[in-house]
Amino acid sequence: SEPLFGLAQVALQWNELEQAAAFLEEGLVLAGQWSEFAPLDGYLIQARLFQARGDFAGGQRVLAEAARLAERFDATELDDRAVALYQAEMAISQGNLPAAEKWARARGLPEDLGRIGEVMETDPICKYEYLTLAELRLAEGRPERALALLELLYEIGRAHV
């Protein structure tokens, strides 16, 4: 199922929505046969597909199911964080900035530029959260804050190449 989810992501990037849906459908069937938890990644991609089609309610339904699944199979915190990140991204795209700000506060990501590098050293996943935080700051009309975050992420990324 993972290769099919990967193909679905590629198709989605190319805006080939029907092809992405076909890959997802097949991947979700296979994942469901393998494990009850396996469809989680597919649900996250499916939420993006709904969003690309303008079906925000469908995307929210799928993300709610992903959140229930991540909570039920709480092997790691990363699954919960991934679902919350997707929910924040969808909230921003819908203009629901209070919901995205609530996510940012709950995550407690330091915005002190001096501390971000140290946080990323111990938590490489948070770079995606910081990208979403920059997107939120831009949507809030704070482009200088978004730019400062993005410049720092760029510098940190270059230092680790």
PDB file of N, CA and C in Angstrom, residues 92 95-105 111 132-146 149:
ATOM      1  N   ILE A  92      -5.806  26.616   7.527  1.00  0.00           N
ATOM      2  CA  ILE A  92      -5.219  27.801   6.894  1.00  0.00           C
ATOM      3  C   ILE A  92      -5.776  27.974   5.491  1.00  0.00           C
ATOM      4  N   GLY A  95      -9.032  29.507   5.478  1.00  0.00           N
ATOM      5  CA  GLY A  95      -9.129  30.807   6.119  1.00  0.00           C
ATOM      6  C   GLY A  95      -9.542  30.747   7.575  1.00  0.00           C
ATOM      7  N   ASN A  96      -9.504  29.547   8.161  1.00  0.00           N
ATOM      8  CA  ASN A  96      -9.867  29.380   9.570  1.00  0.00           C
ATOM      9  C   ASN A  96      -8.606  29.575  10.417  1.00  0.00           C
ATOM     10  N   LEU A  97      -8.152  30.817  10.490  1.00  0.00           N
ATOM     11  CA  LEU A  97      -6.895  31.110  11.177  1.00  0.00           C
ATOM     12  C   LEU A  97      -6.966  30.873  12.686  1.00  0.00           C
ATOM     13  N   PRO A  98      -8.110  31.109  13.343  1.00  0.00           N
ATOM     14  CA  PRO A  98      -8.157  30.797  14.779  1.00  0.00           C
ATOM     15  C   PRO A  98      -7.880  29.311  15.070  1.00  0.00           C
ATOM     16  N   ALA A  99      -8.394  28.414  14.226  1.00  0.00           N
ATOM     17  CA  ALA A  99      -8.138  26.979  14.438  1.00  0.00           C
ATOM     18  C   ALA A  99      -6.659  26.669  14.248  1.00  0.00           C
ATOM     19  N   ALA A 100      -6.044  27.281  13.237  1.00  0.00           N
ATOM     20  CA  ALA A 100      -4.613  27.050  12.998  1.00  0.00           C
ATOM     21  C   ALA A 100      -3.777  27.652  14.124  1.00  0.00           C
ATOM     22  N   GLU A 101      -4.189  28.809  14.627  1.00  0.00           N
ATOM     23  CA  GLU A 101      -3.466  29.431  15.742  1.00  0.00           C
ATOM     24  C   GLU A 101      -3.584  28.568  16.993  1.00  0.00           C
ATOM     25  N   LYS A 102      -4.740  27.951  17.181  1.00  0.00           N
ATOM     26  CA  LYS A 102      -4.932  27.040  18.327  1.00  0.00           C
ATOM     27  C   LYS A 102      -3.948  25.873  18.219  1.00  0.00           C
ATOM     28  N   TRP A 103      -3.772  25.326  16.992  1.00  0.00           N
ATOM     29  CA  TRP A 103      -2.788  24.265  16.787  1.00  0.00           C
ATOM     30  C   TRP A 103      -1.392  24.754  17.152  1.00  0.00           C
ATOM     31  N   ALA A 104      -1.039  25.959  16.689  1.00  0.00           N
ATOM     32  CA  ALA A 104       0.305  26.492  16.938  1.00  0.00           C
ATOM     33  C   ALA A 104       0.553  26.652  18.443  1.00  0.00           C
ATOM     34  N   ARG A 105      -0.440  27.170  19.158  1.00  0.00           N
ATOM     35  CA  ARG A 105      -0.291  27.327  20.615  1.00  0.00           C
ATOM     36  C   ARG A 105      -0.160  25.967  21.292  1.00  0.00           C
ATOM     37  N   GLU A 111       9.087  30.498  18.858  1.00  0.00           N
ATOM     38  CA  GLU A 111       9.320  31.342  17.697  1.00  0.00           C
ATOM     39  C   GLU A 111      10.538  32.236  17.900  1.00  0.00           C
ATOM     40  N   THR A 132       4.515  25.202   8.243  1.00  0.00           N
ATOM     41  CA  THR A 132       3.090  25.509   8.397  1.00  0.00           C
ATOM     42  C   THR A 132       2.903  26.749   9.265  1.00  0.00           C
ATOM     43  N   LEU A 133       3.730  26.902  10.282  1.00  0.00           N
ATOM     44  CA  LEU A 133       3.659  28.094  11.118  1.00  0.00           C
ATOM     45  C   LEU A 133       3.983  29.341  10.286  1.00  0.00           C
ATOM     46  N   ALA A 134       4.966  29.238   9.400  1.00  0.00           N
ATOM     47  CA  ALA A 134       5.293  30.368   8.518  1.00  0.00           C
ATOM     48  C   ALA A 134       4.113  30.682   7.605  1.00  0.00           C
ATOM     49  N   GLU A 135       3.464  29.648   7.104  1.00  0.00           N
ATOM     50  CA  GLU A 135       2.282  29.843   6.254  1.00  0.00           C
ATOM     51  C   GLU A 135       1.175  30.539   7.045  1.00  0.00           C
ATOM     52  N   LEU A 136       1.002  30.166   8.307  1.00  0.00           N
ATOM     53  CA  LEU A 136       0.005  30.797   9.158  1.00  0.00           C
ATOM     54  C   LEU A 136       0.341  32.271   9.370  1.00  0.00           C
ATOM     55  N   ARG A 137       1.600  32.570   9.681  1.00  0.00           N
ATOM     56  CA  ARG A 137       1.996  33.963   9.909  1.00  0.00           C
ATOM     57  C   ARG A 137       1.764  34.803   8.648  1.00  0.00           C
ATOM     58  N   LEU A 138       2.009  34.226   7.496  1.00  0.00           N
ATOM     59  CA  LEU A 138       1.758  34.931   6.243  1.00  0.00           C
ATOM     60  C   LEU A 138       0.256  35.192   6.072  1.00  0.00           C
ATOM     61  N   ALA A 139      -0.552  34.192   6.345  1.00  0.00           N
ATOM     62  CA  ALA A 139      -2.008  34.331   6.223  1.00  0.00           C
ATOM     63  C   ALA A 139      -2.554  35.365   7.208  1.00  0.00           C
ATOM     64  N   GLU A 140      -1.865  35.522   8.337  1.00  0.00           N
ATOM     65  CA  GLU A 140      -2.281  36.498   9.348  1.00  0.00           C
ATOM     66  C   GLU A 140      -1.866  37.922   8.978  1.00  0.00           C
ATOM     67  N   GLY A 141      -1.151  38.054   7.863  1.00  0.00           N
ATOM     68  CA  GLY A 141      -0.683  39.375   7.469  1.00  0.00           C
ATOM     69  C   GLY A 141       0.605  39.774   8.165  1.00  0.00           C
ATOM     70  N   ARG A 142       1.396  38.783   8.544  1.00  0.00           N
ATOM     71  CA  ARG A 142       2.682  39.034   9.201  1.00  0.00           C
ATOM     72  C   ARG A 142       3.813  38.472   8.336  1.00  0.00           C
ATOM     73  N   PRO A 143       3.987  39.039   7.126  1.00  0.00           N
ATOM     74  CA  PRO A 143       4.985  38.472   6.200  1.00  0.00           C
ATOM     75  C   PRO A 143       6.412  38.554   6.727  1.00  0.00           C
ATOM     76  N   GLU A 144       6.708  39.566   7.533  1.00  0.00           N
ATOM     77  CA  GLU A 144       8.064  39.685   8.071  1.00  0.00           C
ATOM     78  C   GLU A 144       8.377  38.518   8.999  1.00  0.00           C
ATOM     79  N   ARG A 145       7.375  38.066   9.761  1.00  0.00           N
ATOM     80  CA  ARG A 145       7.567  36.929  10.671  1.00  0.00           C
ATOM     81  C   ARG A 145       7.726  35.639   9.871  1.00  0.00           C
ATOM     82  N   ALA A 146       6.875  35.491   8.848  1.00  0.00           N
ATOM     83  CA  ALA A 146       6.965  34.307   7.997  1.00  0.00           C
ATOM     84  C   ALA A 146       8.329  34.246   7.328  1.00  0.00           C
ATOM     85  N   LEU A 149      11.120  33.198   9.718  1.00  0.00           N
ATOM     86  CA  LEU A 149      11.087  31.753   9.967  1.00  0.00           C
ATOM     87  C   LEU A 149      11.645  30.983   8.779  1.00  0.00           C
TER      88      LEU A 149
END
